[in-house]
Amino acid sequence: IELPKQWYDASDCSVTVSHTTIECLTPWGIGGELTFFVEVGHQRSAQPNDDEVDVAGLGMAYPGDTTFASSSTEAKVSYTLALINSFSVNTVLRTTGSQLVAITGSNFGPTAATLAQENISRVNNVSASYGPWGNEDRYSATGCEVVVDDTGIMCGSVEGVGMDHHWMAFVGGEWSNRSVNVTQYAPPNITGIYPLSGPTEGERTVITISGQNFGL
């Protein structure tokens, strides 16, 4: 996924050491590999080299829990990765899908309502996938969106089967941790068998088994 360039605008920038140092407040945001550009006197800086920029000490200076991580030796900086903690709904899902799953955690970024309220013209696109350990991309959740600033995502499940499915969220072009907690699809349930009797040879006797949660 290619993220838009010039994604965020810092605010309240000021020169704190003449000619050499500027301090700004970072906006509420998500993502990694973010590069700084500076405009002074209607002139814009060139893209910095990794050995020319010191971004030590930058911190999240905006309401919310999303923190801002950086290295003093790198020109590119990143917001802290999203972290999935738990699921706030029943973790047994219907095999038919279309069930809402509420994901709780941190560093998911702002909701669309908050972006509009703060007049930030950005889109916080999030997605999620889930599956067994090592195959967490088996199922792609649908309609994911941040519903609580930084801490809540809501997604829809898809048709599937199986158990012990770990989730991962894709926020700002970066994957979250693999969730420790898991979800599962409801186990199969047999409600009927037909016919109930047949020839002892057993050959070419078709048995029809009815029930729920058999999958596709």
Short mmCIF file of N, CA and C in Angstrom, two decimals, residues 63-189:
data_model
loop_
_atom_site.label_atom_id
_atom_site.label_comp_id
_atom_site.label_asym_id
_atom_site.label_seq_id
_atom_site.Cartn_x
_atom_site.Cartn_y
_atom_site.Cartn_z
N PRO A 63 -3.46 15.58 21.88
CA PRO A 63 -4.28 14.73 22.73
C PRO A 63 -4.35 13.30 22.21
N GLY A 64 -4.36 12.34 23.13
CA GLY A 64 -4.47 10.94 22.74
C GLY A 64 -3.31 10.13 23.24
N ASP A 65 -3.41 8.82 23.05
CA ASP A 65 -2.41 7.91 23.57
C ASP A 65 -1.34 7.55 22.56
N THR A 66 -1.53 7.90 21.29
CA THR A 66 -0.56 7.54 20.28
C THR A 66 0.75 8.27 20.55
N THR A 67 1.83 7.52 20.69
CA THR A 67 3.13 8.10 20.96
C THR A 67 3.93 8.21 19.68
N PHE A 68 5.04 8.94 19.74
CA PHE A 68 5.84 9.22 18.57
C PHE A 68 7.26 8.76 18.84
N ALA A 69 7.73 7.78 18.09
CA ALA A 69 9.05 7.21 18.32
C ALA A 69 10.02 7.70 17.27
N SER A 70 11.26 7.95 17.67
CA SER A 70 12.26 8.38 16.71
C SER A 70 13.65 7.97 17.19
N SER A 71 14.62 8.06 16.29
CA SER A 71 16.00 7.75 16.62
C SER A 71 16.85 8.99 16.36
N SER A 72 17.81 9.20 17.21
CA SER A 72 18.64 10.41 17.08
C SER A 72 19.59 10.33 15.90
N THR A 73 19.67 9.17 15.24
CA THR A 73 20.61 9.04 14.13
C THR A 73 19.90 8.82 12.80
N GLU A 74 18.59 8.91 12.76
CA GLU A 74 17.86 8.68 11.53
C GLU A 74 16.99 9.88 11.17
N ALA A 75 16.94 10.16 9.85
CA ALA A 75 16.12 11.27 9.39
C ALA A 75 14.65 10.89 9.35
N LYS A 76 14.35 9.60 9.21
CA LYS A 76 12.97 9.15 9.14
C LYS A 76 12.48 8.73 10.52
N VAL A 77 11.25 9.10 10.81
CA VAL A 77 10.68 8.81 12.12
C VAL A 77 9.38 8.06 11.95
N SER A 78 8.91 7.49 13.04
CA SER A 78 7.69 6.67 12.98
C SER A 78 6.84 6.89 14.22
N TYR A 79 5.54 6.81 14.02
CA TYR A 79 4.65 6.71 15.17
C TYR A 79 4.73 5.28 15.70
N THR A 80 4.50 5.13 16.98
CA THR A 80 4.58 3.82 17.60
C THR A 80 3.59 2.86 16.95
N LEU A 81 4.01 1.62 16.76
CA LEU A 81 3.18 0.63 16.10
C LEU A 81 1.89 0.37 16.87
N ALA A 82 0.84 0.05 16.13
CA ALA A 82 -0.43 -0.33 16.75
C ALA A 82 -0.24 -1.62 17.56
N LEU A 83 -1.02 -1.71 18.63
CA LEU A 83 -0.92 -2.86 19.54
C LEU A 83 -2.31 -3.39 19.84
N ILE A 84 -2.55 -4.65 19.52
CA ILE A 84 -3.83 -5.29 19.84
C ILE A 84 -3.74 -5.93 21.21
N ASN A 85 -4.69 -5.59 22.07
CA ASN A 85 -4.71 -6.16 23.42
C ASN A 85 -5.76 -7.25 23.58
N SER A 86 -6.98 -7.00 23.11
CA SER A 86 -8.05 -7.96 23.35
C SER A 86 -9.21 -7.69 22.40
N PHE A 87 -10.25 -8.50 22.55
CA PHE A 87 -11.48 -8.35 21.80
C PHE A 87 -12.62 -8.16 22.79
N SER A 88 -13.43 -7.16 22.55
CA SER A 88 -14.47 -6.81 23.53
C SER A 88 -15.83 -7.40 23.16
N VAL A 89 -15.84 -8.48 22.37
CA VAL A 89 -17.08 -9.16 22.01
C VAL A 89 -16.85 -10.66 22.14
N ASN A 90 -17.91 -11.42 21.96
CA ASN A 90 -17.79 -12.87 21.95
C ASN A 90 -16.78 -13.31 20.90
N THR A 91 -15.81 -14.12 21.29
CA THR A 91 -14.76 -14.51 20.35
C THR A 91 -15.09 -15.76 19.56
N VAL A 92 -16.31 -16.29 19.70
CA VAL A 92 -16.77 -17.40 18.87
C VAL A 92 -17.61 -16.82 17.74
N LEU A 93 -17.14 -16.95 16.51
CA LEU A 93 -17.75 -16.29 15.36
C LEU A 93 -18.60 -17.26 14.54
N ARG A 94 -19.60 -16.72 13.89
CA ARG A 94 -20.41 -17.52 12.98
C ARG A 94 -19.60 -17.87 11.73
N THR A 95 -19.74 -19.07 11.23
CA THR A 95 -19.01 -19.46 10.02
C THR A 95 -19.52 -18.73 8.79
N THR A 96 -20.71 -18.15 8.89
CA THR A 96 -21.29 -17.41 7.76
C THR A 96 -20.72 -16.00 7.64
N GLY A 97 -19.94 -15.54 8.62
CA GLY A 97 -19.35 -14.22 8.57
C GLY A 97 -20.31 -13.11 8.89
N SER A 98 -19.93 -11.88 8.50
CA SER A 98 -20.77 -10.68 8.69
C SER A 98 -21.07 -10.44 10.17
N GLN A 99 -20.08 -10.69 11.02
CA GLN A 99 -20.24 -10.45 12.46
C GLN A 99 -19.23 -9.40 12.89
N LEU A 100 -19.69 -8.42 13.66
CA LEU A 100 -18.80 -7.35 14.10
C LEU A 100 -17.85 -7.84 15.18
N VAL A 101 -16.59 -7.46 15.03
CA VAL A 101 -15.55 -7.80 16.00
C VAL A 101 -14.93 -6.49 16.48
N ALA A 102 -15.00 -6.23 17.78
CA ALA A 102 -14.42 -5.02 18.36
C ALA A 102 -13.03 -5.33 18.89
N ILE A 103 -12.04 -4.63 18.36
CA ILE A 103 -10.64 -4.83 18.75
C ILE A 103 -10.22 -3.68 19.65
N THR A 104 -9.67 -3.99 20.79
CA THR A 104 -9.16 -2.95 21.69
C THR A 104 -7.64 -3.03 21.74
N GLY A 105 -7.03 -1.87 21.90
CA GLY A 105 -5.57 -1.82 21.95
C GLY A 105 -5.08 -0.39 22.07
N SER A 106 -4.02 -0.05 21.36
CA SER A 106 -3.47 1.30 21.44
C SER A 106 -2.80 1.66 20.11
N ASN A 107 -2.63 2.96 19.91
CA ASN A 107 -1.94 3.50 18.73
C ASN A 107 -2.65 3.20 17.42
N PHE A 108 -3.98 3.22 17.46
CA PHE A 108 -4.76 3.01 16.24
C PHE A 108 -5.01 4.32 15.49
N GLY A 109 -4.68 5.45 16.12
CA GLY A 109 -4.91 6.73 15.46
C GLY A 109 -6.31 7.27 15.73
N PRO A 110 -6.61 8.44 15.18
CA PRO A 110 -7.90 9.10 15.46
C PRO A 110 -9.03 8.56 14.60
N THR A 111 -10.25 8.77 15.09
CA THR A 111 -11.44 8.44 14.32
C THR A 111 -11.66 9.48 13.22
N ALA A 112 -12.52 9.16 12.28
CA ALA A 112 -12.85 10.12 11.22
C ALA A 112 -13.49 11.37 11.81
N ALA A 113 -14.30 11.18 12.86
CA ALA A 113 -14.95 12.33 13.50
C ALA A 113 -13.93 13.26 14.13
N THR A 114 -12.91 12.69 14.77
CA THR A 114 -11.87 13.51 15.39
C THR A 114 -11.06 14.25 14.33
N LEU A 115 -10.74 13.57 13.24
CA LEU A 115 -10.01 14.24 12.16
C LEU A 115 -10.79 15.43 11.63
N ALA A 116 -12.10 15.26 11.47
CA ALA A 116 -12.94 16.35 10.97
C ALA A 116 -13.02 17.48 12.00
N GLN A 117 -13.16 17.11 13.27
CA GLN A 117 -13.27 18.12 14.32
C GLN A 117 -12.01 18.94 14.44
N GLU A 118 -10.86 18.29 14.27
CA GLU A 118 -9.58 18.99 14.36
C GLU A 118 -9.16 19.59 13.02
N ASN A 119 -10.03 19.47 12.01
CA ASN A 119 -9.76 20.03 10.69
C ASN A 119 -8.47 19.47 10.09
N ILE A 120 -8.27 18.16 10.27
CA ILE A 120 -7.12 17.47 9.69
C ILE A 120 -7.60 16.74 8.44
N SER A 121 -7.12 17.15 7.29
CA SER A 121 -7.61 16.61 6.03
C SER A 121 -6.86 15.33 5.66
N ARG A 122 -6.96 14.33 6.51
CA ARG A 122 -6.32 13.04 6.26
C ARG A 122 -7.35 11.94 6.44
N VAL A 123 -7.04 10.77 5.94
CA VAL A 123 -7.91 9.61 6.09
C VAL A 123 -7.14 8.54 6.84
N ASN A 124 -7.72 8.02 7.91
CA ASN A 124 -7.08 6.98 8.70
C ASN A 124 -7.61 5.62 8.24
N ASN A 125 -7.00 5.10 7.19
CA ASN A 125 -7.43 3.81 6.67
C ASN A 125 -6.79 2.68 7.47
N VAL A 126 -7.61 1.82 8.03
CA VAL A 126 -7.11 0.67 8.78
C VAL A 126 -7.73 -0.60 8.21
N SER A 127 -7.03 -1.70 8.38
CA SER A 127 -7.55 -3.00 7.97
C SER A 127 -7.03 -4.04 8.95
N ALA A 128 -7.51 -5.26 8.81
CA ALA A 128 -7.10 -6.32 9.71
C ALA A 128 -7.23 -7.66 9.02
N SER A 129 -6.41 -8.60 9.45
CA SER A 129 -6.51 -9.97 8.97
C SER A 129 -6.37 -10.91 10.16
N TYR A 130 -6.76 -12.17 9.96
CA TYR A 130 -6.68 -13.12 11.06
C TYR A 130 -6.56 -14.54 10.52
N GLY A 131 -6.03 -15.40 11.36
CA GLY A 131 -5.84 -16.79 10.98
C GLY A 131 -4.97 -17.49 12.01
N PRO A 132 -4.66 -18.76 11.79
CA PRO A 132 -3.83 -19.49 12.74
C PRO A 132 -2.40 -18.96 12.77
N TRP A 133 -1.68 -19.30 13.79
CA TRP A 133 -0.30 -18.85 14.00
C TRP A 133 0.53 -19.12 12.73
N GLY A 134 1.19 -18.08 12.25
CA GLY A 134 2.00 -18.20 11.04
C GLY A 134 1.22 -18.02 9.76
N ASN A 135 -0.09 -17.96 9.86
CA ASN A 135 -0.94 -17.76 8.68
C ASN A 135 -2.03 -16.75 9.00
N GLU A 136 -1.60 -15.64 9.62
CA GLU A 136 -2.56 -14.63 10.08
C GLU A 136 -3.25 -13.88 8.95
N ASP A 137 -2.81 -14.08 7.73
CA ASP A 137 -3.46 -13.42 6.59
C ASP A 137 -4.46 -14.34 5.90
N ARG A 138 -4.86 -15.44 6.53
CA ARG A 138 -5.80 -16.36 5.90
C ARG A 138 -7.13 -15.67 5.60
N TYR A 139 -7.62 -14.88 6.55
CA TYR A 139 -8.89 -14.20 6.37
C TYR A 139 -8.67 -12.69 6.48
N SER A 140 -9.28 -11.94 5.58
CA SER A 140 -9.21 -10.48 5.60
C SER A 140 -10.53 -9.93 6.12
N ALA A 141 -10.47 -9.26 7.26
CA ALA A 141 -11.68 -8.67 7.83
C ALA A 141 -12.21 -7.56 6.91
N THR A 142 -13.48 -7.24 7.05
CA THR A 142 -14.10 -6.25 6.18
C THR A 142 -14.52 -5.01 6.97
N GLY A 143 -14.55 -3.88 6.25
CA GLY A 143 -15.12 -2.65 6.80
C GLY A 143 -14.48 -2.14 8.07
N CYS A 144 -13.18 -2.32 8.23
CA CYS A 144 -12.52 -1.89 9.46
C CYS A 144 -12.47 -0.37 9.56
N GLU A 145 -12.70 0.14 10.75
CA GLU A 145 -12.57 1.57 11.01
C GLU A 145 -12.27 1.81 12.49
N VAL A 146 -11.58 2.90 12.74
CA VAL A 146 -11.31 3.30 14.12
C VAL A 146 -12.59 3.90 14.69
N VAL A 147 -13.07 3.34 15.79
CA VAL A 147 -14.32 3.81 16.39
C VAL A 147 -14.09 4.51 17.72
N VAL A 148 -12.95 4.31 18.34
CA VAL A 148 -12.55 5.03 19.55
C VAL A 148 -11.12 5.50 19.34
N ASP A 149 -10.90 6.80 19.50
CA ASP A 149 -9.57 7.36 19.25
C ASP A 149 -8.48 6.51 19.87
N ASP A 150 -7.57 6.02 19.02
CA ASP A 150 -6.36 5.30 19.43
C ASP A 150 -6.60 3.91 19.99
N THR A 151 -7.76 3.63 20.54
CA THR A 151 -7.92 2.40 21.33
C THR A 151 -8.94 1.41 20.80
N GLY A 152 -9.73 1.76 19.79
CA GLY A 152 -10.78 0.85 19.35
C GLY A 152 -10.94 0.78 17.84
N ILE A 153 -10.97 -0.44 17.31
CA ILE A 153 -11.25 -0.69 15.89
C ILE A 153 -12.41 -1.66 15.81
N MET A 154 -13.29 -1.43 14.85
CA MET A 154 -14.41 -2.35 14.60
C MET A 154 -14.25 -2.92 13.19
N CYS A 155 -14.34 -4.25 13.07
CA CYS A 155 -14.22 -4.92 11.78
C CYS A 155 -15.33 -5.94 11.64
N GLY A 156 -15.55 -6.39 10.42
CA GLY A 156 -16.51 -7.45 10.16
C GLY A 156 -15.79 -8.75 9.83
N SER A 157 -16.29 -9.86 10.34
CA SER A 157 -15.70 -11.16 10.03
C SER A 157 -16.17 -11.61 8.65
N VAL A 158 -15.49 -12.60 8.09
CA VAL A 158 -15.86 -13.17 6.81
C VAL A 158 -16.17 -14.66 7.00
N GLU A 159 -16.69 -15.28 5.97
CA GLU A 159 -16.98 -16.70 6.05
C GLU A 159 -15.70 -17.50 6.30
N GLY A 160 -15.77 -18.46 7.20
CA GLY A 160 -14.57 -19.23 7.49
C GLY A 160 -14.83 -20.35 8.48
N VAL A 161 -13.78 -21.08 8.78
CA VAL A 161 -13.83 -22.18 9.74
C VAL A 161 -12.52 -22.19 10.51
N GLY A 162 -12.51 -22.94 11.62
CA GLY A 162 -11.27 -23.13 12.35
C GLY A 162 -11.24 -22.42 13.68
N MET A 163 -10.11 -22.59 14.37
CA MET A 163 -9.97 -22.05 15.71
C MET A 163 -8.57 -21.48 15.90
N ASP A 164 -8.37 -20.85 17.05
CA ASP A 164 -7.07 -20.26 17.42
C ASP A 164 -6.58 -19.29 16.36
N HIS A 165 -7.43 -18.34 16.01
CA HIS A 165 -7.09 -17.34 15.00
C HIS A 165 -6.56 -16.08 15.67
N HIS A 166 -5.32 -15.74 15.37
CA HIS A 166 -4.70 -14.51 15.86
C HIS A 166 -5.00 -13.38 14.87
N TRP A 167 -5.11 -12.18 15.39
CA TRP A 167 -5.43 -11.02 14.57
C TRP A 167 -4.23 -10.08 14.47
N MET A 168 -4.15 -9.38 13.34
CA MET A 168 -3.17 -8.31 13.14
C MET A 168 -3.87 -7.14 12.46
N ALA A 169 -3.54 -5.93 12.89
CA ALA A 169 -4.13 -4.72 12.31
C ALA A 169 -3.09 -4.01 11.44
N PHE A 170 -3.55 -3.47 10.33
CA PHE A 170 -2.68 -2.72 9.41
C PHE A 170 -3.04 -1.25 9.54
N VAL A 171 -2.17 -0.48 10.18
CA VAL A 171 -2.45 0.91 10.51
C VAL A 171 -1.31 1.79 10.01
N GLY A 172 -1.63 2.76 9.18
CA GLY A 172 -0.60 3.68 8.70
C GLY A 172 0.51 3.00 7.93
N GLY A 173 0.19 1.92 7.21
CA GLY A 173 1.20 1.25 6.41
C GLY A 173 2.08 0.30 7.19
N GLU A 174 1.74 0.03 8.46
CA GLU A 174 2.56 -0.85 9.28
C GLU A 174 1.67 -1.85 10.02
N TRP A 175 2.15 -3.07 10.15
CA TRP A 175 1.40 -4.10 10.84
C TRP A 175 1.59 -4.01 12.35
N SER A 176 0.53 -4.30 13.07
CA SER A 176 0.58 -4.36 14.52
C SER A 176 1.25 -5.66 14.96
N ASN A 177 1.26 -5.86 16.24
CA ASN A 177 1.68 -7.15 16.79
C ASN A 177 0.68 -8.24 16.42
N ARG A 178 1.06 -9.47 16.60
CA ARG A 178 0.12 -10.59 16.50
C ARG A 178 -0.62 -10.69 17.83
N SER A 179 -1.94 -10.68 17.79
CA SER A 179 -2.71 -10.70 19.03
C SER A 179 -2.42 -11.98 19.82
N VAL A 180 -2.34 -11.83 21.13
CA VAL A 180 -2.19 -13.00 22.01
C VAL A 180 -3.53 -13.72 22.12
N ASN A 181 -4.59 -12.95 22.35
CA ASN A 181 -5.93 -13.54 22.40
C ASN A 181 -6.35 -13.98 21.00
N VAL A 182 -7.23 -14.93 20.93
CA VAL A 182 -7.64 -15.50 19.65
C VAL A 182 -9.15 -15.54 19.52
N THR A 183 -9.61 -15.66 18.29
CA THR A 183 -11.02 -15.93 18.02
C THR A 183 -11.13 -17.30 17.36
N GLN A 184 -12.33 -17.78 17.28
CA GLN A 184 -12.56 -19.05 16.59
C GLN A 184 -13.95 -19.02 15.97
N TYR A 185 -14.11 -19.84 14.93
CA TYR A 185 -15.44 -20.02 14.37
C TYR A 185 -16.16 -21.10 15.16
N ALA A 186 -17.47 -21.01 15.19
CA ALA A 186 -18.28 -21.98 15.92
C ALA A 186 -18.01 -23.39 15.39
N PRO A 187 -17.92 -24.38 16.27
CA PRO A 187 -17.66 -25.76 15.82
C PRO A 187 -18.87 -26.34 15.09
N PRO A 188 -18.65 -27.34 14.25
CA PRO A 188 -19.77 -27.94 13.52
C PRO A 188 -20.77 -28.60 14.48
N ASN A 189 -22.02 -28.55 14.07
CA ASN A 189 -23.09 -29.11 14.89
C ASN A 189 -24.01 -29.93 13.99
#
